Coordinates of C-alpha atoms in Angstrom, one line a residue:
M1 CA 84.4 -47.0 -85.2
S2 CA 86.4 -45.3 -82.4
S3 CA 85.8 -41.9 -84.1
G4 CA 82.1 -42.8 -84.3
G5 CA 82.0 -43.7 -80.7
A6 CA 83.6 -40.4 -79.8
E7 CA 80.9 -38.5 -81.8
D8 CA 78.3 -40.5 -79.9
D9 CA 79.9 -39.5 -76.6
I10 CA 79.6 -35.8 -77.1
P11 CA 75.8 -35.4 -77.2
Q12 CA 75.7 -37.6 -74.2
A13 CA 78.1 -35.5 -72.3
E14 CA 76.1 -32.5 -73.4
R15 CA 72.9 -34.2 -72.3
K16 CA 74.5 -34.9 -68.7
T17 CA 75.6 -31.1 -68.6
V18 CA 72.1 -29.9 -69.3
T19 CA 70.7 -32.5 -66.7
D20 CA 73.2 -31.5 -64.0
F21 CA 72.2 -27.8 -64.7
C22 CA 68.5 -28.4 -64.5
Y23 CA 69.1 -30.5 -61.2
L24 CA 71.3 -27.6 -59.6
L25 CA 68.7 -25.1 -60.8
D26 CA 65.8 -26.9 -59.3
K27 CA 67.7 -27.6 -56.2
S28 CA 68.7 -24.0 -55.6
K29 CA 65.0 -22.8 -56.2
Q30 CA 63.7 -25.3 -53.7
L31 CA 66.2 -24.3 -51.1
F32 CA 65.7 -20.5 -51.8
N33 CA 61.9 -21.0 -51.3
G34 CA 62.4 -22.8 -48.0
L35 CA 64.2 -19.7 -46.7
R36 CA 60.8 -18.0 -46.0
D37 CA 59.8 -21.0 -44.0
L38 CA 62.6 -20.6 -41.6
P39 CA 61.7 -18.8 -38.1
Q40 CA 62.6 -15.1 -38.4
Y41 CA 63.8 -15.0 -34.8
G42 CA 66.5 -17.2 -33.1
Q43 CA 70.1 -17.1 -34.2
K44 CA 71.0 -20.9 -34.7
Q45 CA 68.2 -22.7 -36.3
W46 CA 68.8 -21.0 -39.9
Q47 CA 72.5 -21.3 -40.3
S48 CA 73.0 -24.8 -41.6
Y49 CA 70.1 -24.3 -44.1
F50 CA 71.6 -21.0 -45.4
G51 CA 74.9 -22.8 -45.5
R52 CA 73.4 -25.4 -47.8
T53 CA 71.6 -22.8 -49.9
F54 CA 74.9 -20.9 -50.4
D55 CA 76.5 -24.2 -51.4
V56 CA 74.2 -25.0 -54.0
Y57 CA 74.1 -21.5 -55.4
T58 CA 78.0 -21.4 -55.6
K59 CA 77.9 -24.7 -57.7
L60 CA 75.4 -23.4 -59.9
W61 CA 76.9 -20.1 -60.7
K62 CA 80.2 -21.8 -61.4
F63 CA 78.6 -24.5 -63.4
Q64 CA 76.9 -22.1 -65.8
Q65 CA 80.2 -20.2 -66.2
Q66 CA 82.2 -23.4 -67.1
H67 CA 79.5 -24.7 -69.4
R68 CA 78.0 -21.5 -70.9
Q69 CA 78.3 -22.5 -74.5
I70 CA 76.7 -25.9 -74.3
L71 CA 73.9 -24.4 -72.1
D72 CA 73.4 -21.8 -74.7
N73 CA 73.2 -24.3 -77.6
R74 CA 71.4 -27.2 -75.9
Y75 CA 69.3 -25.7 -73.2
G76 CA 68.7 -22.2 -74.6
L77 CA 70.0 -20.4 -71.6
K78 CA 69.0 -16.7 -71.7
R79 CA 70.8 -13.9 -70.1
W80 CA 67.9 -12.9 -68.0
Q81 CA 68.1 -16.5 -66.5
I82 CA 71.8 -15.9 -65.5
G83 CA 70.7 -12.4 -64.3
E84 CA 68.1 -14.3 -62.0
I85 CA 70.8 -16.6 -60.4
A86 CA 72.9 -13.6 -59.7
S87 CA 70.1 -11.8 -58.1
K88 CA 69.2 -14.7 -56.0
I89 CA 72.7 -14.8 -54.7
G90 CA 72.6 -11.0 -54.0
Q91 CA 69.3 -11.6 -52.1
L92 CA 71.1 -14.3 -50.2
Y93 CA 73.9 -12.1 -49.1
Y94 CA 71.5 -9.3 -48.2
H95 CA 69.3 -11.6 -46.0
Y96 CA 72.5 -13.0 -44.4
Y97 CA 73.3 -9.4 -43.4
L98 CA 69.9 -9.0 -41.9
R99 CA 70.5 -12.5 -39.9
T100 CA 73.9 -11.5 -38.8
S101 CA 74.3 -7.9 -38.8
E102 CA 77.6 -8.3 -40.4
T103 CA 77.9 -5.3 -42.9
S104 CA 80.5 -6.9 -45.0
Y105 CA 77.9 -9.0 -46.6
L106 CA 76.2 -5.9 -47.9
N107 CA 79.4 -5.4 -50.1
E108 CA 78.9 -9.0 -51.4
A109 CA 75.2 -8.3 -52.3
F110 CA 76.3 -5.1 -54.0
S111 CA 78.9 -6.9 -56.0
F112 CA 76.3 -9.4 -57.6
Y113 CA 73.7 -6.7 -58.2
S114 CA 76.2 -4.4 -59.7
A115 CA 77.4 -7.2 -62.0
I116 CA 73.9 -7.8 -63.3
R117 CA 73.7 -4.1 -64.3
Q118 CA 77.1 -4.0 -65.8
R119 CA 76.6 -6.9 -67.9
S120 CA 73.2 -6.1 -68.8
Y121 CA 71.6 -9.5 -68.0
Y122 CA 68.1 -8.0 -67.9
S123 CA 68.5 -6.0 -71.1
Q124 CA 66.5 -8.4 -73.5
V125 CA 63.7 -8.9 -71.1
N126 CA 61.8 -5.8 -72.6
K127 CA 61.7 -7.5 -75.9
E128 CA 59.7 -10.5 -74.6
D129 CA 56.0 -10.1 -74.3
R130 CA 56.0 -11.5 -70.5
P131 CA 55.1 -8.9 -68.0
E132 CA 56.1 -11.3 -65.2
L133 CA 59.7 -11.1 -66.5
V134 CA 59.7 -7.4 -66.5
V135 CA 58.4 -7.4 -62.8
K136 CA 61.5 -9.5 -61.9
K137 CA 63.6 -6.7 -63.4
L138 CA 61.7 -4.0 -61.4
R139 CA 62.0 -6.0 -58.1
Y140 CA 65.8 -6.4 -59.0
Y141 CA 66.1 -2.7 -59.1
A142 CA 64.1 -2.2 -55.8
R143 CA 66.5 -4.6 -54.1
F144 CA 69.6 -3.1 -55.5
I145 CA 68.5 0.3 -54.2
V146 CA 67.9 -0.9 -50.6
V147 CA 71.6 -2.3 -50.6
C148 CA 72.9 0.8 -52.0
L149 CA 71.0 3.0 -49.4
L150 CA 72.5 0.9 -46.5
L151 CA 75.9 1.3 -48.1
N152 CA 75.5 5.0 -48.4
K153 CA 76.0 4.8 -52.3
M154 CA 73.7 7.6 -53.0
D155 CA 75.3 8.5 -56.4
V156 CA 74.4 5.0 -57.4
V157 CA 70.9 5.1 -55.8
K158 CA 70.1 8.1 -57.9
D159 CA 71.2 6.5 -61.2
L160 CA 69.2 3.5 -60.3
V161 CA 66.1 5.5 -59.5
K162 CA 66.3 7.2 -62.9
E163 CA 66.6 3.9 -64.7
L164 CA 63.8 2.3 -62.5
S165 CA 61.5 5.3 -63.6
D166 CA 62.2 4.7 -67.1
E167 CA 61.5 0.9 -66.8
I168 CA 58.3 1.6 -65.0
E169 CA 57.2 4.0 -67.6
D170 CA 58.0 1.5 -70.3
Y171 CA 56.3 -1.3 -68.2
T172 CA 53.0 0.5 -67.8
H173 CA 53.0 1.8 -71.4
R174 CA 53.4 -1.6 -72.9
F175 CA 51.2 -3.6 -70.4
N176 CA 47.9 -2.5 -69.1
T177 CA 48.6 -3.8 -65.5
E178 CA 47.1 -3.0 -62.1
D179 CA 50.4 -2.5 -60.2
Q180 CA 51.2 0.9 -61.8
V181 CA 50.3 2.9 -58.7
E182 CA 52.3 0.7 -56.5
W183 CA 55.6 0.9 -58.5
N184 CA 55.1 4.7 -58.7
L185 CA 54.7 4.7 -54.8
V186 CA 58.1 2.8 -54.8
L187 CA 59.7 5.7 -56.7
Q188 CA 58.0 8.4 -54.4
E189 CA 59.3 6.5 -51.2
V190 CA 62.8 6.3 -52.3
A191 CA 62.9 9.9 -53.5
A192 CA 61.6 10.9 -50.1
F193 CA 64.1 8.7 -48.3
I194 CA 67.1 10.2 -50.3
E195 CA 66.0 13.8 -49.4
A196 CA 65.3 13.2 -45.6
D197 CA 68.7 14.6 -44.4
P198 CA 67.9 18.1 -43.4
V199 CA 71.5 19.4 -44.2
M200 CA 73.7 19.0 -47.1
V201 CA 77.5 18.8 -47.0
L202 CA 79.1 20.3 -50.2
N203 CA 82.3 19.9 -52.0
D204 CA 83.9 23.0 -53.5
D205 CA 82.4 22.2 -56.9
N206 CA 78.8 21.8 -55.1
T207 CA 78.6 18.1 -55.4
I208 CA 77.0 16.5 -52.2
V209 CA 79.5 14.7 -49.8
I210 CA 78.2 11.3 -48.6
T211 CA 78.6 11.1 -45.0
S212 CA 78.6 7.8 -43.2
N213 CA 77.4 7.5 -39.7
R214 CA 78.6 3.8 -38.8
L215 CA 81.0 3.5 -36.0
S216 CA 84.6 4.2 -37.2
E217 CA 87.8 3.7 -35.3
T218 CA 87.8 7.4 -34.1
G219 CA 84.0 7.3 -33.5
A220 CA 83.4 6.5 -29.8
P221 CA 85.5 8.3 -27.2
L222 CA 88.2 6.1 -25.9
L223 CA 88.3 4.9 -22.2
E224 CA 91.1 6.7 -20.6
Q225 CA 93.1 5.3 -17.8
G226 CA 91.3 5.6 -14.4
M227 CA 87.9 5.5 -15.9
I228 CA 86.1 2.7 -14.1
V229 CA 83.4 1.2 -16.3
G230 CA 81.4 -2.0 -16.6
Q231 CA 82.5 -4.9 -18.9
L232 CA 79.1 -5.5 -20.4
A233 CA 78.9 -5.8 -24.2
L234 CA 76.0 -4.9 -26.5
A235 CA 74.8 -8.3 -28.1
D236 CA 71.4 -7.9 -29.5
A237 CA 69.1 -5.0 -30.5
L238 CA 65.4 -4.7 -31.5
I239 CA 64.9 -1.7 -33.8
I240 CA 61.1 -0.9 -34.0
G241 CA 59.5 1.5 -36.1
N242 CA 55.8 2.4 -35.8
C243 CA 55.4 6.2 -36.6
N244 CA 52.6 7.3 -38.7
N245 CA 53.5 9.0 -42.0
Q246 CA 57.2 8.9 -41.6
V247 CA 59.4 8.5 -44.7
K248 CA 60.1 4.7 -45.3
F249 CA 61.3 2.4 -47.9
S250 CA 61.1 -1.3 -48.0
E251 CA 59.8 -1.6 -44.5
L252 CA 62.5 0.6 -43.2
T253 CA 61.4 4.0 -41.6
I254 CA 64.2 6.7 -41.8
D255 CA 64.4 6.5 -37.9
M256 CA 65.0 2.7 -38.2
F257 CA 67.6 3.4 -40.9
R258 CA 69.5 5.8 -38.9
M259 CA 69.5 3.7 -35.6
L260 CA 70.7 0.6 -37.3
Q261 CA 73.7 2.5 -38.7
A262 CA 74.5 3.8 -35.2
L263 CA 74.8 0.3 -34.2
E264 CA 77.0 -0.9 -36.9
R265 CA 80.9 -0.6 -37.7
E266 CA 81.9 0.5 -41.1
P267 CA 81.8 -2.5 -43.5
M268 CA 84.9 -4.0 -44.9
N269 CA 85.2 -6.2 -48.0
L270 CA 85.0 -9.9 -47.0
A271 CA 88.0 -12.2 -47.9
S272 CA 87.4 -14.4 -51.1
Q273 CA 87.2 -17.5 -49.1
M274 CA 84.2 -16.2 -47.2
N275 CA 81.8 -16.6 -50.2
K276 CA 79.9 -19.1 -48.2
P277 CA 78.7 -17.7 -44.9
G278 CA 78.4 -20.1 -42.1
M279 CA 80.5 -22.8 -43.8
Q280 CA 83.7 -22.5 -42.0
E281 CA 86.1 -25.6 -41.4
S282 CA 85.9 -26.9 -38.0
T283 CA 89.7 -26.2 -37.5
E284 CA 89.2 -22.5 -38.0
K285 CA 88.1 -20.1 -35.0
P286 CA 84.9 -18.4 -36.1
A287 CA 85.4 -14.7 -36.6
R288 CA 84.3 -12.4 -33.8
R289 CA 81.1 -10.7 -34.8
E290 CA 81.8 -7.0 -34.5
N291 CA 78.3 -5.9 -34.7
P292 CA 75.5 -6.5 -32.2
H293 CA 72.7 -8.7 -33.8
K294 CA 69.7 -6.8 -34.7
Y295 CA 66.2 -7.4 -35.5
L296 CA 64.3 -4.8 -37.7
L297 CA 60.6 -4.8 -37.0
Y298 CA 58.4 -2.4 -39.0
K299 CA 54.9 -1.8 -37.5
P300 CA 54.9 -5.1 -35.5
T301 CA 51.8 -6.4 -33.6
F302 CA 52.3 -6.6 -29.6
S303 CA 52.5 -10.5 -30.2
Q304 CA 55.3 -10.2 -32.9
L305 CA 57.3 -7.7 -30.8
Y306 CA 57.0 -9.9 -27.8
T307 CA 58.0 -13.0 -29.6
F308 CA 61.2 -11.4 -31.0
L309 CA 62.0 -9.7 -27.6
A310 CA 61.6 -13.1 -25.8
A311 CA 63.9 -14.8 -28.5
S312 CA 66.5 -12.1 -27.9
F313 CA 66.2 -12.3 -24.1
K314 CA 66.5 -16.2 -24.3
E315 CA 69.7 -16.1 -26.4
L316 CA 71.3 -13.2 -24.8
P317 CA 74.9 -14.4 -23.7
A318 CA 76.3 -13.8 -20.3
N319 CA 77.6 -10.2 -19.5
S320 CA 75.6 -8.9 -22.5
V321 CA 73.2 -6.1 -23.0
L322 CA 69.9 -6.2 -25.0
L323 CA 69.0 -2.9 -26.6
I324 CA 65.3 -2.0 -27.3
Y325 CA 64.8 1.1 -29.8
L326 CA 61.2 2.3 -30.1
S327 CA 60.4 5.0 -32.6
A328 CA 56.5 4.9 -32.5
T329 CA 53.4 7.0 -32.1
G330 CA 52.5 7.7 -28.5
V331 CA 49.5 6.0 -27.2
F332 CA 48.0 7.9 -24.1
P333 CA 45.7 6.5 -21.2
S334 CA 42.1 6.5 -22.2
G335 CA 40.8 7.4 -18.6
R336 CA 41.8 8.6 -15.4
S337 CA 43.6 6.1 -13.0
D338 CA 43.9 6.5 -9.3
S339 CA 47.1 4.5 -9.3
E340 CA 50.4 5.2 -10.9
G341 CA 51.5 1.7 -11.9
P342 CA 53.3 0.5 -15.0
Y343 CA 50.1 0.3 -17.0
D344 CA 48.7 3.6 -16.1
F345 CA 50.7 6.0 -18.3
G346 CA 50.1 4.5 -21.8
G347 CA 53.1 3.7 -24.0
V348 CA 53.8 3.4 -27.7
L349 CA 51.8 2.1 -30.6
T350 CA 52.3 -1.6 -31.7
N351 CA 49.7 -2.0 -34.4
S352 CA 48.4 -0.8 -37.7
N353 CA 46.0 2.2 -38.2
R354 CA 43.1 -0.4 -38.6
D355 CA 43.7 -1.9 -35.2
I356 CA 43.8 1.5 -33.6
I357 CA 40.2 2.3 -34.8
N358 CA 39.1 -1.3 -33.3
G359 CA 41.0 -0.5 -30.1
D360 CA 39.5 3.0 -29.8
A361 CA 36.0 1.4 -30.1
I362 CA 36.8 -0.8 -27.1
H363 CA 38.0 2.0 -24.9
K364 CA 34.8 3.9 -25.5
R365 CA 33.0 1.1 -24.1
N366 CA 34.7 0.9 -21.0
Q367 CA 37.3 3.5 -20.0
S368 CA 38.7 1.3 -17.1
Y369 CA 40.5 -1.0 -19.6
K370 CA 44.1 -0.3 -20.4
E371 CA 45.2 0.1 -24.0
M372 CA 45.6 -3.2 -25.6
H373 CA 47.5 -2.3 -28.8
C374 CA 50.4 -0.6 -26.9
L375 CA 53.8 -1.5 -25.4
H376 CA 53.5 -0.4 -21.7
P377 CA 56.5 0.1 -19.5
G378 CA 55.2 -2.8 -17.5
D379 CA 55.4 -5.1 -20.5
L380 CA 59.2 -4.7 -20.4
Y381 CA 59.5 -5.5 -16.7
P382 CA 60.1 -9.3 -17.2
F383 CA 63.1 -8.6 -19.4
T384 CA 64.8 -6.3 -16.8
R385 CA 66.1 -9.6 -15.3
K386 CA 69.1 -9.0 -17.7
P387 CA 71.0 -5.7 -18.4
L388 CA 68.5 -3.6 -20.7
F389 CA 69.2 -0.4 -22.6
I390 CA 66.0 1.2 -24.0
I391 CA 65.7 4.2 -26.3
V392 CA 62.1 5.6 -26.6
D393 CA 61.5 8.1 -29.4
S394 CA 57.8 9.0 -29.1
S395 CA 55.4 11.6 -28.2
N396 CA 54.6 9.6 -25.1
S397 CA 58.1 8.7 -24.2
V398 CA 57.8 10.0 -20.7
A399 CA 55.7 7.0 -19.9
Y400 CA 58.8 5.0 -19.6
K401 CA 60.2 7.4 -17.0
N402 CA 58.1 5.7 -14.5
F403 CA 60.2 2.6 -14.6
T404 CA 61.1 0.5 -11.6
N405 CA 64.4 -1.6 -11.5
L406 CA 62.8 -4.8 -9.9
F407 CA 65.9 -7.1 -10.3
G408 CA 68.9 -4.8 -9.6
Q409 CA 70.3 -5.4 -13.2
P410 CA 71.8 -2.5 -15.1
L411 CA 68.8 -0.5 -16.7
V412 CA 68.8 2.8 -18.6
C413 CA 66.0 4.3 -20.7
L414 CA 66.9 7.3 -22.9
L415 CA 63.7 9.3 -23.6
S416 CA 63.0 11.8 -26.4
P417 CA 61.3 15.0 -26.1
T418 CA 57.5 14.7 -26.2
A419 CA 57.1 17.8 -28.3
Y420 CA 59.3 20.0 -30.4
P421 CA 59.1 23.9 -30.9
K422 CA 56.6 24.9 -33.6
A423 CA 59.3 25.9 -36.0
L424 CA 60.7 22.3 -36.1
Q425 CA 57.4 20.3 -35.9
D426 CA 56.7 20.1 -39.9
Q427 CA 60.0 18.1 -40.0
S428 CA 58.7 15.0 -38.3
Q429 CA 58.0 13.2 -41.6
R430 CA 61.7 13.3 -42.5
G431 CA 62.5 11.7 -39.2
S432 CA 62.9 12.4 -35.6
L433 CA 65.3 15.1 -34.4
F434 CA 66.2 13.0 -31.2
T435 CA 67.1 10.0 -33.5
L436 CA 69.1 12.3 -35.7
F437 CA 71.1 13.5 -32.8
L438 CA 71.9 9.9 -31.8
N439 CA 72.9 9.1 -35.3
N440 CA 74.5 12.3 -36.6
P441 CA 74.7 14.7 -33.9
L442 CA 76.4 17.4 -35.9
M443 CA 73.9 17.4 -38.7
A444 CA 71.2 17.6 -36.0
F445 CA 73.0 20.6 -34.4
L446 CA 73.3 22.4 -37.8
F447 CA 69.6 21.7 -38.3
V448 CA 68.4 23.3 -34.9
S449 CA 70.9 26.3 -35.7
G450 CA 68.9 27.0 -38.9
L451 CA 71.6 25.9 -41.2
S452 CA 70.8 23.8 -44.4
S453 CA 74.1 23.4 -46.2
M454 CA 77.9 23.6 -45.3
R455 CA 81.2 23.3 -46.9
R456 CA 83.2 20.1 -46.5
G457 CA 86.2 21.8 -44.6
L458 CA 84.0 23.4 -42.0
W459 CA 82.1 20.2 -41.5
E460 CA 85.2 18.2 -40.9
K461 CA 86.5 21.0 -38.6
C462 CA 83.4 20.8 -36.7
Q463 CA 83.4 17.1 -36.5
D464 CA 86.9 17.2 -35.0
Y465 CA 85.7 19.6 -32.4
L466 CA 82.6 17.4 -31.6
R467 CA 85.1 14.5 -31.0
K468 CA 86.5 16.6 -28.4
I469 CA 83.1 17.4 -26.8
N470 CA 82.5 13.6 -26.7
R471 CA 85.8 12.9 -25.0
D472 CA 84.9 15.6 -22.4
I473 CA 81.3 14.3 -21.9
A474 CA 82.9 10.8 -21.3
Q475 CA 85.1 12.3 -18.5
L476 CA 82.1 14.2 -16.9
L477 CA 80.2 10.9 -16.8
T478 CA 82.8 8.7 -15.4
H479 CA 84.0 11.3 -12.9
S480 CA 80.6 12.1 -11.6
R481 CA 80.2 11.2 -7.9
S482 CA 76.4 11.0 -8.0
I483 CA 75.4 9.3 -11.2
D484 CA 73.6 6.0 -11.2
Q485 CA 75.9 3.0 -11.7
S486 CA 73.8 1.7 -14.5
F487 CA 75.2 4.4 -16.8
L488 CA 78.8 3.3 -16.0
Q489 CA 78.0 -0.3 -16.2
F490 CA 77.0 0.2 -20.1
F491 CA 79.8 2.7 -20.7
G492 CA 82.3 0.0 -21.4
D493 CA 80.8 -1.0 -24.9
E494 CA 81.6 1.3 -27.6
F495 CA 78.2 1.5 -29.2
L496 CA 76.5 2.5 -25.9
R497 CA 79.2 4.9 -24.9
L498 CA 78.7 6.8 -28.2
L499 CA 74.9 6.6 -27.7
L500 CA 75.2 8.0 -24.1
T501 CA 77.6 10.8 -25.0
R502 CA 75.5 11.8 -28.0
F503 CA 72.4 11.8 -25.7
I504 CA 74.0 14.1 -23.2
F505 CA 75.3 16.4 -26.1
C506 CA 71.7 16.5 -27.4
S507 CA 70.0 17.3 -24.1
A508 CA 72.6 20.1 -23.4
T509 CA 72.1 21.6 -26.7
M510 CA 68.4 21.7 -26.4
R511 CA 68.6 23.1 -22.9
M512 CA 70.7 25.9 -24.2
H513 CA 68.9 26.7 -27.4
K514 CA 66.5 29.6 -27.1
I515 CA 63.5 28.2 -28.9
F516 CA 63.6 24.8 -27.0
R517 CA 63.6 26.4 -23.5
Q518 CA 59.9 27.6 -23.8
E519 CA 58.7 24.2 -22.6
T520 CA 60.4 21.5 -20.4
R521 CA 58.7 18.9 -22.6
N522 CA 61.0 20.0 -25.3
Y523 CA 64.0 18.4 -23.4
P524 CA 64.9 14.7 -23.5
E525 CA 64.8 12.9 -20.1
S526 CA 66.3 9.6 -18.8
Y527 CA 65.6 6.8 -16.3
P528 CA 67.5 6.9 -14.0
Q529 CA 67.9 10.7 -14.0
L530 CA 71.2 12.1 -14.9
P531 CA 72.7 14.5 -12.3
R532 CA 72.0 17.8 -14.3
D533 CA 74.8 19.9 -12.9
E534 CA 77.5 17.4 -13.6
T535 CA 76.2 16.3 -17.1
V536 CA 73.6 18.0 -19.4
E537 CA 73.9 21.4 -17.5
N538 CA 77.6 21.3 -16.7
P539 CA 79.2 24.8 -17.3
H540 CA 82.2 23.3 -19.2
L541 CA 80.0 21.4 -21.5
Q542 CA 77.9 24.5 -22.1
K543 CA 81.1 26.5 -23.0
H544 CA 81.9 23.9 -25.5
I545 CA 78.6 24.1 -27.1
L546 CA 78.9 28.0 -27.5
E547 CA 82.3 27.4 -29.0
L548 CA 80.9 25.0 -31.6
A549 CA 78.0 27.6 -32.3
S550 CA 80.8 30.3 -32.7
I551 CA 82.7 28.2 -35.2
L552 CA 79.3 28.0 -37.2
D553 CA 78.5 31.6 -36.5
V554 CA 75.2 30.7 -34.9
R555 CA 75.9 31.6 -31.3
N556 CA 72.9 33.9 -31.4
V557 CA 70.5 31.1 -31.3
F558 CA 71.8 29.8 -27.9
L559 CA 71.6 31.5 -24.3
E560 CA 74.8 32.6 -23.0
N561 CA 74.2 32.3 -19.2
T562 CA 71.7 29.4 -18.9
L563 CA 72.5 28.8 -15.3
D564 CA 71.1 32.1 -14.2
D565 CA 67.7 31.1 -15.3
Y566 CA 67.3 28.2 -13.0

């Protein structure tokens, strides 16, 4: 009797296992689907919900590991279903990265996505006559590629692209679907994204060296004794991409991709106890966030951009800086104006092509109206009540030169050239040269010098010399007697210090380059203006640039005595 009772208990326990699994599975799907209803802006409302979602997925993952045999036999658990759970956890980590800008979570997302591939969780999907399952697999590949791009794992990206290409071919061959064009476009986009860098760094065996452009310990020039700078810290950044025809992948243009990496530190692996973001014990001190928080906005409308801007402004801590990066098509005034106010110079595009047509139709009816689908300099005036650092990469960047500092807070605008020499213009689809200088100044320098590849040893030698140049630029800036104090207020922050030194290097390089000197609109500008003789046209800095050109054997593309031409 006792043995019979024991036998009766076994199916009951197995039934409970299946019931508990179904509960966790349903609960996880419910919480995951609820994530899309959370507001995309604001840094606090979403944290507890994310924590609960991670909690349930952690329990679900461990539960299916502990009870795999019962779930195989009694529930009919398939490997692709395990893959779906792992994929959702990977997505959670990726979205947590987007919300926090903590690059370590990218490594966690990579771990789960990589496990799916290594364990072939989706391998049996192709045997089932269900196209929606194959689409899940294709979407997994696309998400995995995004994470690998952000981690600069280009070798893995190339393998994934080949596998995805084979999967798409098989999918379109087996099922007569309407989304074949869309999936082929995904392949084209990622291929163009991989090839966007204009210069290859090569090992001795001709394999490509993967270079990272996130902030490393030796990245920003150190503050030396006696340098008097502000104590402001970069806390929030809006990265906006609205350039027509620029290389993009997954709502991330190449300019946005480069700038977000310039505002991040190198990722580290998270400790094992951090598998549930946002779920720290109250006795623990929260870890200091190393990276400024970022919003990535691809082709936002004006109202979307203003909503995110207002949220960032509202939550900006004391003694902190808000950075706005605008990579966008220029919008120029539609008619002549007698005044020269903050709405009279145009600005940058804030909408889609469809809206441009509608906007143009309005302007043709009445030339006196201002451009509606445009971020004007005046639109940013309310936000200058707090320290504001603006970067504008656009054909109408000079519109932002006509700024007025109404509230006396630190304010700097770094402005791209409005045009490039004709020899370089056909490269714009692969990203802006100005943003490349801010992200990877050596690659940009090589590109304007006409070089397309370089050996690793020479690359590293030049990087060392560029670090020396950055240190000297930092000294020029902090020792200047006529520089606007806003520059020095921002110079205490590592990220902003690096952007400022790279901007000066970019400007000095272009002012010395023979083909850039044909027109002044080929030069970057700034608000407030930098004292040229102490910074971008300083003879000491010019000598350094010529020395770097000599190391690369490209001195002939630069003018030797630039000061004589002024």
